[in-house]
Coordinates of C-alpha atoms in Angstrom, one line a residue:
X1364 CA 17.3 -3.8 -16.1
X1365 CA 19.6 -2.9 -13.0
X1366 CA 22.9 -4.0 -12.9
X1367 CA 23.3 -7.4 -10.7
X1368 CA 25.2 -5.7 -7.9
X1369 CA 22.0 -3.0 -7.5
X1370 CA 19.7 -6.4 -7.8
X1371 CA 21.5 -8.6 -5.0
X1372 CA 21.2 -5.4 -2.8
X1373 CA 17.8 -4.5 -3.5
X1374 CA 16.6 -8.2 -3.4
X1375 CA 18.2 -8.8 0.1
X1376 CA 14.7 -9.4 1.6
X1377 CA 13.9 -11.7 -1.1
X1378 CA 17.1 -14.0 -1.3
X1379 CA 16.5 -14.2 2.6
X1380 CA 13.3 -16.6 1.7
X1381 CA 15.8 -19.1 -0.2
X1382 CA 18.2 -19.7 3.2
X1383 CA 16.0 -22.3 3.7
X1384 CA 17.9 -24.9 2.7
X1385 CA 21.0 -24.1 3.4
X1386 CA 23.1 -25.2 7.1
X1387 CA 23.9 -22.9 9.3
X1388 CA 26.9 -21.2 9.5
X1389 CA 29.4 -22.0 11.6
X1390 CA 31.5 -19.8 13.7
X1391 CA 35.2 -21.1 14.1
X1392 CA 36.3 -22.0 17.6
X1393 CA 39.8 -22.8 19.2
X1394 CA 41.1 -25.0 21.6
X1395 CA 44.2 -25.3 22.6
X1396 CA 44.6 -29.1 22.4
X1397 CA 42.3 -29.6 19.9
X1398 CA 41.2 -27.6 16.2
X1399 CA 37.5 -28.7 16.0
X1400 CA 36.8 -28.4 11.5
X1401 CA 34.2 -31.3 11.6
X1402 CA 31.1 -30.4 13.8
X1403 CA 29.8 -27.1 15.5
X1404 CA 28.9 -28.0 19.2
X1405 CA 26.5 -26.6 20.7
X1406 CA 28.1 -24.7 23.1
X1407 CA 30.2 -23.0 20.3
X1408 CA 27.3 -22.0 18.4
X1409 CA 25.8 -18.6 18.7
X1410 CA 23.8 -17.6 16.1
X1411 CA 23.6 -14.2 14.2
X1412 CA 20.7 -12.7 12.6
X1413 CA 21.1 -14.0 9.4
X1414 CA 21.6 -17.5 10.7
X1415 CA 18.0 -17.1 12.6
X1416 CA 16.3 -16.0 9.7
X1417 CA 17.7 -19.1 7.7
X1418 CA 16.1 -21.4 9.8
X1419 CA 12.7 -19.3 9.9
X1420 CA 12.7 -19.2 6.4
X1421 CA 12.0 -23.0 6.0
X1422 CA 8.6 -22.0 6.9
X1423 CA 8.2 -19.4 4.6
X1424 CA 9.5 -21.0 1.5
X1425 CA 7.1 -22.9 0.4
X1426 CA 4.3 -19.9 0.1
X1427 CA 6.0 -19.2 -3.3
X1428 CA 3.6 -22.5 -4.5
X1429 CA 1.0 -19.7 -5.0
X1430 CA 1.9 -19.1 -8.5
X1431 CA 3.2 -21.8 -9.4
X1432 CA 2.6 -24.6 -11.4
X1433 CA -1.5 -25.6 -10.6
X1434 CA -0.2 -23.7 -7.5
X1435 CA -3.2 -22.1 -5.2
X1436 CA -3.7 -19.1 -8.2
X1437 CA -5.0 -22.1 -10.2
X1438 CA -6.8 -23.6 -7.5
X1439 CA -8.6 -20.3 -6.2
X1440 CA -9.6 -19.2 -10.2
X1441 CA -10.0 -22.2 -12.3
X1442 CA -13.2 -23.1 -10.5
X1443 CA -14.3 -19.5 -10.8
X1444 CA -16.0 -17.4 -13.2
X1445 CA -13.0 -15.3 -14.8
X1446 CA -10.5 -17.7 -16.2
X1447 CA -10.7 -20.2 -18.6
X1448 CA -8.4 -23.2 -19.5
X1449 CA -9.6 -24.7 -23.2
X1450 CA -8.5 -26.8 -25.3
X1451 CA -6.3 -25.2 -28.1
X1452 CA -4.8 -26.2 -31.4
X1453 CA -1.3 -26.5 -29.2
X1454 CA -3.0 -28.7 -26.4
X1455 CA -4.2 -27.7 -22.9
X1456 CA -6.6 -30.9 -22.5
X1457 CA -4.2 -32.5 -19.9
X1458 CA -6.5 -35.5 -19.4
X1459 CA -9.3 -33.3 -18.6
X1460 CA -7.3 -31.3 -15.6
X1461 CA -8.6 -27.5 -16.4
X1462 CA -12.4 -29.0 -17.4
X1463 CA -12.8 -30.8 -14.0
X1464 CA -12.0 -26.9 -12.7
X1465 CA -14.6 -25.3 -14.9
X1466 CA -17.0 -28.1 -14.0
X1467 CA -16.5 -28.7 -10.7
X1468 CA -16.3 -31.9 -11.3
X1469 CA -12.9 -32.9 -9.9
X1470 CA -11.7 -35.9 -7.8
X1471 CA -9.7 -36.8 -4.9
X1472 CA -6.9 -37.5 -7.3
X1473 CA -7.0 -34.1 -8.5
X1474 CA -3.9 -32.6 -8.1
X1475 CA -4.6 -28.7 -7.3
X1476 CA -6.5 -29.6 -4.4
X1477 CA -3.6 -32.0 -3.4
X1478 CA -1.3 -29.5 -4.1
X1479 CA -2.5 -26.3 -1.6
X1480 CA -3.2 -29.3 0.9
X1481 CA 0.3 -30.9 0.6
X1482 CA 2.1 -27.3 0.4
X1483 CA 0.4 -26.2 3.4
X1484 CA 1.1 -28.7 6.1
X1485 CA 4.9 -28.5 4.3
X1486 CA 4.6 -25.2 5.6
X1487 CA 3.1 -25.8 9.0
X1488 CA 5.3 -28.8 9.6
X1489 CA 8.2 -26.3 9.1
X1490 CA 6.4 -23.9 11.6
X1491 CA 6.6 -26.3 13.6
X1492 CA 9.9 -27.4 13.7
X1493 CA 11.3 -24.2 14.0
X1494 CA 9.6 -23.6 17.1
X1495 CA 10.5 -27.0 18.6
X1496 CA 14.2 -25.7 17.6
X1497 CA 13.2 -22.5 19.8
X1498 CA 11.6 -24.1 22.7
X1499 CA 14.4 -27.2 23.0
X1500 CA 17.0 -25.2 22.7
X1501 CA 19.2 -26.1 20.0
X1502 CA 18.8 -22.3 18.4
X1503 CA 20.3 -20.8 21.3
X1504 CA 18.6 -17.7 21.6
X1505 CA 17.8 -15.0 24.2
X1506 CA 14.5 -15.1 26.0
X1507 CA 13.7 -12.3 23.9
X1508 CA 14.5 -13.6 20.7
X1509 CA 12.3 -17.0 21.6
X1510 CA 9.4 -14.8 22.2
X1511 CA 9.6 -13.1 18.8
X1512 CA 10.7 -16.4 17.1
X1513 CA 7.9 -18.6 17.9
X1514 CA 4.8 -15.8 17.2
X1515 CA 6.1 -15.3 14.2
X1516 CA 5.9 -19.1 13.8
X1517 CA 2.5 -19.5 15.3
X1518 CA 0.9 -16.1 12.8
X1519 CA 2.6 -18.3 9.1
X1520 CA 1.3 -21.4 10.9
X1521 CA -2.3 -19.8 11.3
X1522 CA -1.8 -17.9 7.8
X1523 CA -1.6 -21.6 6.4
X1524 CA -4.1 -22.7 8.0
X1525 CA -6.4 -19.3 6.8
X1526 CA -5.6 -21.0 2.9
X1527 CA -7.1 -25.1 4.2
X1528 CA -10.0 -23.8 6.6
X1529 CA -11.2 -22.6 3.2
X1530 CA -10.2 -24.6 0.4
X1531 CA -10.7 -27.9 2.5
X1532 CA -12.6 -26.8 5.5
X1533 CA -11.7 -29.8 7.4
X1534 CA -8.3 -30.6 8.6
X1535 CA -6.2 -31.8 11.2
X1536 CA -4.8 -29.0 13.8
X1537 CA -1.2 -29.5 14.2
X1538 CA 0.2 -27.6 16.9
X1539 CA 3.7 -29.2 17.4
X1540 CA 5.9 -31.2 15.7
X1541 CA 5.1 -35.2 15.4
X1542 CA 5.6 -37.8 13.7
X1543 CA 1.8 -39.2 15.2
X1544 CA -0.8 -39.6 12.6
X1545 CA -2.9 -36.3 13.1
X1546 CA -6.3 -36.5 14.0
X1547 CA -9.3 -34.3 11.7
X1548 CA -10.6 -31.1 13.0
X1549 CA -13.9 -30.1 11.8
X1550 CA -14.1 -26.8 10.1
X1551 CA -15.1 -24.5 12.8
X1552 CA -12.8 -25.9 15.2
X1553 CA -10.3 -25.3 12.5
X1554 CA -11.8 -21.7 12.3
X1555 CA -11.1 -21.4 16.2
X1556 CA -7.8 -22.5 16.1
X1557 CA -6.9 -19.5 13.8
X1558 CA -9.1 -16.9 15.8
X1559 CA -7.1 -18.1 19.0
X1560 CA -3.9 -18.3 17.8
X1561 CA -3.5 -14.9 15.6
X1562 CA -5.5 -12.7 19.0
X1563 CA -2.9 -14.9 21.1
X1564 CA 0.3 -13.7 19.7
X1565 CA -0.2 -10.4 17.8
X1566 CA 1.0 -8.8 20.8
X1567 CA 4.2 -10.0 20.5
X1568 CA 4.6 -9.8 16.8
X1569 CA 6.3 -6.6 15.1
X1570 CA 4.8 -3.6 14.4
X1571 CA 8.1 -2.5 12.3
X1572 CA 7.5 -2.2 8.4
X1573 CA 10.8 -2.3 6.5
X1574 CA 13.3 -4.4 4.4
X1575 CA 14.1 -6.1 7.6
X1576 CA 10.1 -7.6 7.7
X1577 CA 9.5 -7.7 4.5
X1578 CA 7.6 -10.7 3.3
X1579 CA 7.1 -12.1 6.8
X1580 CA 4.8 -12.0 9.6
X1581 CA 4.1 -8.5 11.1
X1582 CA 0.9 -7.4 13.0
X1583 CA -0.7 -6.0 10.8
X1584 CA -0.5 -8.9 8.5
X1585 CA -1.3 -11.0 11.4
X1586 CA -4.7 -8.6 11.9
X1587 CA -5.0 -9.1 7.8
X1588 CA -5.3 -12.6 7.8
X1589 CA -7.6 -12.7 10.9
X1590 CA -9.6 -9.8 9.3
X1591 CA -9.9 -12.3 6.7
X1592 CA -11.0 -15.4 8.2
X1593 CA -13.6 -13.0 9.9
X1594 CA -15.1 -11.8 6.8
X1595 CA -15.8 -15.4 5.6
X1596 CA -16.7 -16.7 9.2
X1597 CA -20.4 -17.1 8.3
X1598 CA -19.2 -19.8 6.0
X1599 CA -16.9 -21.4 7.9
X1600 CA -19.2 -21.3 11.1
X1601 CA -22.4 -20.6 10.5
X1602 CA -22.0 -17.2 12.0
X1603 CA -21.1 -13.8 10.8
X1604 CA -18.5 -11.8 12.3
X1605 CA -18.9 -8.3 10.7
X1606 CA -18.2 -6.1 13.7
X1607 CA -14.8 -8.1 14.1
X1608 CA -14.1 -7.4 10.2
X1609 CA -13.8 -4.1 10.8
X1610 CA -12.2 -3.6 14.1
X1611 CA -9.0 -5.8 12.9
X1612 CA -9.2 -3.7 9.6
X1613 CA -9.1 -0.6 11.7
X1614 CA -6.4 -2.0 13.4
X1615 CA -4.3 -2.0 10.1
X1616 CA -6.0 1.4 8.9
X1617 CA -5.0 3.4 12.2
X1618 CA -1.5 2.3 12.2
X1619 CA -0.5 4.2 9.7
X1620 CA 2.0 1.9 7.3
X1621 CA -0.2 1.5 4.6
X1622 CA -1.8 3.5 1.5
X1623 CA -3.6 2.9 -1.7
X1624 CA -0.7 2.9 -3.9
X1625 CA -1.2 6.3 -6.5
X1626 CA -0.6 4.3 -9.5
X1627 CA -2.4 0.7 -10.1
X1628 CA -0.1 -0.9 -12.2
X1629 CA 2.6 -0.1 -9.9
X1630 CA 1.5 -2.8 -7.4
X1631 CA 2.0 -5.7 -9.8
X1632 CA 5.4 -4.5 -11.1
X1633 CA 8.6 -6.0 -11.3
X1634 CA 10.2 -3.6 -8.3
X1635 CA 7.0 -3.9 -6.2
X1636 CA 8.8 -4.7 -3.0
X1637 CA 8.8 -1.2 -1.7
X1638 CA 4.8 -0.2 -2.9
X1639 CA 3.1 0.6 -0.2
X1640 CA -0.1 -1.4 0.0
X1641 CA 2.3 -4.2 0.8
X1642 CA 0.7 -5.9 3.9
X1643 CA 2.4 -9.6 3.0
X1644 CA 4.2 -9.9 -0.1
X1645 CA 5.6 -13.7 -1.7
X1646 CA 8.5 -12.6 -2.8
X1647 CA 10.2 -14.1 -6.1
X1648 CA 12.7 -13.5 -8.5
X1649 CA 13.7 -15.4 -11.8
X1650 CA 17.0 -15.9 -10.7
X1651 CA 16.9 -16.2 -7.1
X1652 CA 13.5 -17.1 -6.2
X1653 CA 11.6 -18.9 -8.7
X1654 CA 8.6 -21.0 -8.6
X1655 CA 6.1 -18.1 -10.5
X1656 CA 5.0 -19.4 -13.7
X1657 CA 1.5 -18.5 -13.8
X1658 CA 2.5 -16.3 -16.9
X1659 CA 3.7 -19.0 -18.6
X1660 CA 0.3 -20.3 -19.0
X1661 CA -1.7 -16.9 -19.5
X1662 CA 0.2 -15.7 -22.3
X1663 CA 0.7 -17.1 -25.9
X1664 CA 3.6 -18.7 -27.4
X1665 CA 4.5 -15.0 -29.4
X1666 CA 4.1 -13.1 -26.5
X1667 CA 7.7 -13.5 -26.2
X1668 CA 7.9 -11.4 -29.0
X1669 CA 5.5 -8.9 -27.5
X1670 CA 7.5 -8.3 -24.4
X1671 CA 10.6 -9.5 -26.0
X1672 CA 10.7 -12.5 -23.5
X1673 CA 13.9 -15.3 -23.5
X1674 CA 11.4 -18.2 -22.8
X1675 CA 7.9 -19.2 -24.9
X1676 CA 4.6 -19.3 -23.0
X1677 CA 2.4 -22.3 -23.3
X1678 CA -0.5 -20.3 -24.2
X1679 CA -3.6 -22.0 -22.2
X1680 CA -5.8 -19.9 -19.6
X1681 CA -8.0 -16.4 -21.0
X1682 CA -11.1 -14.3 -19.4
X1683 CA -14.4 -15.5 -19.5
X1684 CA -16.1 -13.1 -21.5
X1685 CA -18.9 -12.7 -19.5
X1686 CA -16.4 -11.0 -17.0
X1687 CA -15.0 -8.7 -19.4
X1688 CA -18.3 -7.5 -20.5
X1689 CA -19.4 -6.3 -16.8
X1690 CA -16.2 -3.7 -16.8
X1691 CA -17.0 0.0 -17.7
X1692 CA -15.1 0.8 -20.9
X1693 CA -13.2 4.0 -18.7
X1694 CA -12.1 1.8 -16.1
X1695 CA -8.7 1.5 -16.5
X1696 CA -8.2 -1.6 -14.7
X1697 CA -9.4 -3.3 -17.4
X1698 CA -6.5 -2.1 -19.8
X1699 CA -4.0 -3.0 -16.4
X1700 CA -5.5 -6.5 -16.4
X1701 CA -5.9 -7.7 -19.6
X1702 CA -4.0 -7.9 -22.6
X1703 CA -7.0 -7.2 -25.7
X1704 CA -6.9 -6.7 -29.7
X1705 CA -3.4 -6.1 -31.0
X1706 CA -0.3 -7.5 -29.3
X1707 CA 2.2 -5.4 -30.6
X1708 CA 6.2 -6.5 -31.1
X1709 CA 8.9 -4.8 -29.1
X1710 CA 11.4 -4.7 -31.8
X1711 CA 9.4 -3.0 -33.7
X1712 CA 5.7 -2.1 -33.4
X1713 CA 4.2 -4.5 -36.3
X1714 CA 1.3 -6.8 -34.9
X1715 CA 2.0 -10.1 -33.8
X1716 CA -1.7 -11.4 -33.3
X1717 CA -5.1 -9.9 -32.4
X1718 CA -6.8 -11.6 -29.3
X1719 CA -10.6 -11.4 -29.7
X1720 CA -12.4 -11.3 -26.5
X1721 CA -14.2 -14.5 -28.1
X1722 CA -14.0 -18.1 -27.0
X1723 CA -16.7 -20.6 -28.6
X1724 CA -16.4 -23.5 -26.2
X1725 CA -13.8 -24.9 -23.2
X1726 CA -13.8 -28.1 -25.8
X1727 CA -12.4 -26.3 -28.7
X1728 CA -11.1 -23.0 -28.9
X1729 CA -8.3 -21.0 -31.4
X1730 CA -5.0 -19.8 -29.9
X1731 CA -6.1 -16.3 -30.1
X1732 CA -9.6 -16.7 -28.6
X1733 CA -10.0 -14.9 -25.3
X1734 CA -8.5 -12.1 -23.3
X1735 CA -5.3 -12.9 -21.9
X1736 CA -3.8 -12.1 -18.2
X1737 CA -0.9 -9.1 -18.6
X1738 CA -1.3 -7.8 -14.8
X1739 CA 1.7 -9.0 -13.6
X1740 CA 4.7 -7.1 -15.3
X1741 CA 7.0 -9.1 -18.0
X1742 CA 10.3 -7.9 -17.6
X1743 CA 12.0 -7.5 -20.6
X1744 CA 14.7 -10.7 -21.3
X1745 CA 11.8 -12.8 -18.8
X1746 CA 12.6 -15.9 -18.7
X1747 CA 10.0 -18.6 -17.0
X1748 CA 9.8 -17.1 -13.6
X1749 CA 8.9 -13.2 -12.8
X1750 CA 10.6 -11.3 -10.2
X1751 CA 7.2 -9.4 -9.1
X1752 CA 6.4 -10.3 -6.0
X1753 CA 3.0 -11.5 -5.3
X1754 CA 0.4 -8.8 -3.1
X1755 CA -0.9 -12.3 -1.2
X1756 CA -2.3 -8.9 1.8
X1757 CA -2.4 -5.7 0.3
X1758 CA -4.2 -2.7 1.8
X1759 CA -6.6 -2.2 -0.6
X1760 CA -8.0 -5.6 0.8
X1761 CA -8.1 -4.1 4.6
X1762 CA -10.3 -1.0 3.1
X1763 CA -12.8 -3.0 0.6
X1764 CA -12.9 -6.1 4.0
X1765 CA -14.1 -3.5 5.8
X1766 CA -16.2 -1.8 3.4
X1767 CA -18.1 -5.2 2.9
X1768 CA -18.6 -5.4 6.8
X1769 CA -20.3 -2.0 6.6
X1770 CA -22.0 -3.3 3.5
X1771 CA -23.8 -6.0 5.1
X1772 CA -24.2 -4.2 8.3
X1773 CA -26.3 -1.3 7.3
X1774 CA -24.3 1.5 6.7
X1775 CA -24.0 1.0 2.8
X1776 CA -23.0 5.0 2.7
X1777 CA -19.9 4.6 4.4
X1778 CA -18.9 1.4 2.6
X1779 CA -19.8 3.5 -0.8
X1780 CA -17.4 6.2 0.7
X1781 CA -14.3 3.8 0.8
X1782 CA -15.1 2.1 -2.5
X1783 CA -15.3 5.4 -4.3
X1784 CA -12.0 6.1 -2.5
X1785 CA -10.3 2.8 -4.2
X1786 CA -12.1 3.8 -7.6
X1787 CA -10.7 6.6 -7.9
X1788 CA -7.3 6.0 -9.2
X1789 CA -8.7 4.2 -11.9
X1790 CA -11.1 6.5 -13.3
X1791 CA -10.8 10.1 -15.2
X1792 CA -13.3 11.5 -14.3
X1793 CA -14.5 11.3 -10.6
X1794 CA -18.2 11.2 -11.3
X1795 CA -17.5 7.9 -12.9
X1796 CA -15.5 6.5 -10.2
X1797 CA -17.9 7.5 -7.6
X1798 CA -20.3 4.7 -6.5
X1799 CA -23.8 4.9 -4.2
X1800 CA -24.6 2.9 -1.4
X1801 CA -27.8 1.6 -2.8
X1802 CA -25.5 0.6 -6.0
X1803 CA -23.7 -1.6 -3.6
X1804 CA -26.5 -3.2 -2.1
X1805 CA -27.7 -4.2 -6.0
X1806 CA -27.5 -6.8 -8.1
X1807 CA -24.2 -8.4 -9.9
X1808 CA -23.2 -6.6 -13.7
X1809 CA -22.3 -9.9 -15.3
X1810 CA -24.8 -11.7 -17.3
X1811 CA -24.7 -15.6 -15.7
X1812 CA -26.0 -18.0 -17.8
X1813 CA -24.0 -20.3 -20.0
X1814 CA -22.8 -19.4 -23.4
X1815 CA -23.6 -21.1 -26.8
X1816 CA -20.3 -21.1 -29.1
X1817 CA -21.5 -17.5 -31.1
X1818 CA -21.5 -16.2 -27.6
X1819 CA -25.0 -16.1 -26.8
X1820 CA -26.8 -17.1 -23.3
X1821 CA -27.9 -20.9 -24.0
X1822 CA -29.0 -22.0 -20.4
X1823 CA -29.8 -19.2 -18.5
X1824 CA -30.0 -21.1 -15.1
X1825 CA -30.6 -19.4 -11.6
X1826 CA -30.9 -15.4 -12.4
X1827 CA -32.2 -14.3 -8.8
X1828 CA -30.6 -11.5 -7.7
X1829 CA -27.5 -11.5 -5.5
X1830 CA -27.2 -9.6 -2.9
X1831 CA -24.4 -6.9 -2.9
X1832 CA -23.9 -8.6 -6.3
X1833 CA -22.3 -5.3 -7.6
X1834 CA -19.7 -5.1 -4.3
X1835 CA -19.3 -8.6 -5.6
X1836 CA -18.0 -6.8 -9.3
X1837 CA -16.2 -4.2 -6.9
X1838 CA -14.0 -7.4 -5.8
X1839 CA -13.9 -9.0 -8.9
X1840 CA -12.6 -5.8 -10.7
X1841 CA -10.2 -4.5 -8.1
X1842 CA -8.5 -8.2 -7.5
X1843 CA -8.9 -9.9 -10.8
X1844 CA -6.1 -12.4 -11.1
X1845 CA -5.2 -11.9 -7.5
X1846 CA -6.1 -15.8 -6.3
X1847 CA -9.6 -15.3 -4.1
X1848 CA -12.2 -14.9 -6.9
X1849 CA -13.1 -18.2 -5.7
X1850 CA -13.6 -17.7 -2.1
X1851 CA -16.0 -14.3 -3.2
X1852 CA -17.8 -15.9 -4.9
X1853 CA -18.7 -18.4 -2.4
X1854 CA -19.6 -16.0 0.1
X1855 CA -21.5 -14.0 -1.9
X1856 CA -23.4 -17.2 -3.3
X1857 CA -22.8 -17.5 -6.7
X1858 CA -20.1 -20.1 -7.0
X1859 CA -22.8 -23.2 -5.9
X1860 CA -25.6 -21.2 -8.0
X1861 CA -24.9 -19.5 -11.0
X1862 CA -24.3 -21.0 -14.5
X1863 CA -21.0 -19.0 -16.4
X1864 CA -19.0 -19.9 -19.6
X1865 CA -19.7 -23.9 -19.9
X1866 CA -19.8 -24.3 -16.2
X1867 CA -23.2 -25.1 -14.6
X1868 CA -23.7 -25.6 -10.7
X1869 CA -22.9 -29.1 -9.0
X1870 CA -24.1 -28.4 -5.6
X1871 CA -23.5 -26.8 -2.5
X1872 CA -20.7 -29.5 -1.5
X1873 CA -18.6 -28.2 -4.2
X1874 CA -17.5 -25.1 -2.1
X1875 CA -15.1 -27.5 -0.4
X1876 CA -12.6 -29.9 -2.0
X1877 CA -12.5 -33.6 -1.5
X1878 CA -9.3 -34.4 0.7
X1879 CA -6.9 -37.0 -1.5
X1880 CA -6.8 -40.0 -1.9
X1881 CA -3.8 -40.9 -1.0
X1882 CA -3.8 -38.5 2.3
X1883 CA -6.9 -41.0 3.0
X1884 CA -4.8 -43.6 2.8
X1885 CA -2.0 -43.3 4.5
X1886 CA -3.8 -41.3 7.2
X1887 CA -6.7 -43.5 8.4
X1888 CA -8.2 -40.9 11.1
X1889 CA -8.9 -38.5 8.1
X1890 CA -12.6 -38.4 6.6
X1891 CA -13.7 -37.6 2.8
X1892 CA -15.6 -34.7 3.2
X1893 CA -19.1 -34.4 2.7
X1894 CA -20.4 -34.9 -1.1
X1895 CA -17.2 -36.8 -2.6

């Protein structure tokens, strides 16, 4: 571990996100018939650099609910076909929480849904306060600095917005800060609204990628997130945007910041921050910037043995075995992802437990049953946070968005060319890592169908092909554990169709979540979306 002096140093960009909450700083003033110690006025105040970012970072802070506690993670790949949350000898029922996932049979009580929609306007409500700050002038800043300030603002506030277009499709559009009861949008218009504002001010954001942008709003993360609501425009609108997919990729490609990072495991570390597939990072650190305990609930309670952890994970969510089964055994993403067989202890070397890639049913299910999550790196002496920082944009995304848009645009060749060029890293030999264009345009590698408790198909249920099912595996191998399987799958039409694990489909109203109860309430010009 580095010493703390090298940590605070090397974390600067990261401890920048927790100035949130603190005031500014004043600066000191005399007068000569009075010594002002109580207030700043603002005609004394002129900020410095670090006092700006403290006030920006409001607006930033609360993207670390991503892997947190039933945090978006949960929310994006409980639903889907990859993880699992059973009940265990230890627990893990939780009134029925994790099932409602599986099922997709949650409730407008349900609190992950609640969670990404509360966290989000947090964020935009900060958004938009800074800017009201900007524009009002108390943060007295130069014309210049105003510019800068508020697109920033305006590219997190539509980054936001990319997360509810497509977990609750629609929402009320928030463009300043009020205390008025906001008024529902429906989901294209929502869809618009993003669109507009990220082409509006990526003009005017940076173009600079360094500690000093680190984990905010740059371009090319501004062109990432559109690229992204593009790509899933056809379900958000009704219309497909493929030709835009790839010109905002190219965008990103051509500037040059970015590569594949040489090493895959190096991307999920615990000194990620300077890897350079790094579009947007979360950044987080056990002692400065918590909030990450999605680990906590992948591993078992003697994994801190394993990795010689200070705290005990809880020991809930594995793989579907289904998924594990559609990997090639030479991949080694699959080794980089999931923790399999023997866990091993760090003192020294005995076995603490064997995981079996088995897991009879979500009702009732042994501690060691199912593959466990080890992508993210467990520092040694962990405690319950991690100080990786979360890949929400990396670049691999920019080549395999535009790789899909080329997929489903006709030119399956040159999408095959840039998935063989992401493959490769994870493959010995190149012949194995090397894919075809009519492979990509096939069907899906997993076996749908739910499973009996010796593992079995029991109900097969819809097994039509699906189309660019195996770019569909591409995604689901690449970002396993990354929080989107659920948004892939919807686009590619299995989430409302297929059966998987215990899960069977509950219709097509499912690929949006009902808006809360209590957000009904005390909002009356919101609507319960279709189905619920």
């Amino acid at each position: 571990m580095k010493n703390i002096l090298n940590k605070v140093n090397s974390l600067r960009p990261k401890i920048l996100t927790l100035l949130a909450s603190l005031l500014l700083l004043p600066i000191a003033c005399t007068d000569l018939e009075e010594e002002v110690f109580s207030e700043v006025t603002e005609s004394s105040f002129v900020p410095s650099e670090s006092d700006i970012i403290s006030v920006m970072a409001s607006a930033y802070t609360p993207m670390r609910f991503v892997m947190g506690w039933q945090g978006y993670f949960d929310l994006q790949e409980e639903p889907g076909d990859m993880f699992v949350t059973p009940t265990r000898p230890n627990g893990w029922d939780d009134g029925g929480t994790y099932k409602r996932m599986h099922f997709h049979e949650w409730t407008e009580t349900q609190w992950q849904p609640r969670n990404t929609w509360i966290t989000c306007f947090n964020g935009i409500n900060s958004a938009n306060r800074v800017i009201l700050q900007v524009e009002s002038g108390e943060l007295p800043v130069s014309e210049e600095q105003a510019s800068a300030i508020i697109s920033e603002m305006r590219a997190l506030r539509a980054l936001y917005y990319s997360m509810l277009v497509d977990t609750h499709g629609n929402v009320p559009i928030i463009a300043s800060y009020s205390d008025e009861l906001p008024v529902q949008s429906p989901r294209a218009e929502v869809y618009n609204f993003i669109v507009s504002e990220l082409t509006e001010v990526i003009p005017n954001l940076t173009e600079v990628v360094d500690q000093s942008t680190y984990g905010r709003m740059t371009k090319w993360a501004a062109y990432h997130v559109l690229a992204r609501v593009y790509l899933n425009a056809e379900v958000y609108t009704g219309t497909a945007q493929w030709g835009n997919v790839i010109d905002a990729c190219d965008e990103i490609i051509s500037s040059g910041a970015f590569e594949l990072s040489s090493n895959y495991s190096d991307i999920f570390s615990t000194e990620n921050q300077g890897n350079p597939e790094m579009v947007f990072a979360i950044p987080y650190d056990q002692i400065f910037a918590g909030d990450w305990s999605a680990h906590m609930k992948m591993l078992l309670p003697d994994h801190r043995l394993v990795f010689d952890m200070q705290a005990q994970p809880w020991g809930g969510s594995s793989c579907n075995p289904q998924f594990i089964d559609s990997y090639n055994a030479n991949d080694k993403r699959l080794a980089d992802t999931w923790l399999m067989g023997d866990q091993l202890n760090a003192s020294d070397g005995s076995v603490v437990m064997t995981l079996r890639k088995e897991m009879p049913s979500i009702y009732d299910c042994d501690f060691t049953d199912g593959f466990r999550c080890g992508k993210y790196e467990i520092e040694s002496g962990a405690t319950g946070g991690l100080s990786v920082d979360f890949p929400f944009l990396r670049y691999t995304d920019v080549l395999m968005m535009k790789a899909e848009a080329l997929l489903r645009t006709n030119r399956a060749d040159e999408a095959a060319t840039i998935v063989t060029q992401v493959r490769l890293r994870s493959f010995e030999d190149p012949a194995e890592a090397t894919v075809t264009g009519t492979e990509l345009e096939g069907d899906t590698t997993v076996e749908y169908g739910t499973l009996a408790e010796d593992g079995t198909i029991d109900e097969p249920g819809d097994q039509s092909a699906v189309p660019y099912g195996r770019f569909l595996d591409e995604l689901g191998w690449e970002f396993a554990a990354e929080a989107r399987r659920r948004s892939d799958m919807i686009r590619f039409g299995v989430y409302q169709t297929k059966n998987w694990y215990n899960h069977t489909p509950q219709g097509e109203h499912t690929i949006l979540f009902p808006i809360g109860l209590e957000e009904l309430n005390t909002n009356t010009n919101l609507s319960q979306n279709p189905g619920y």
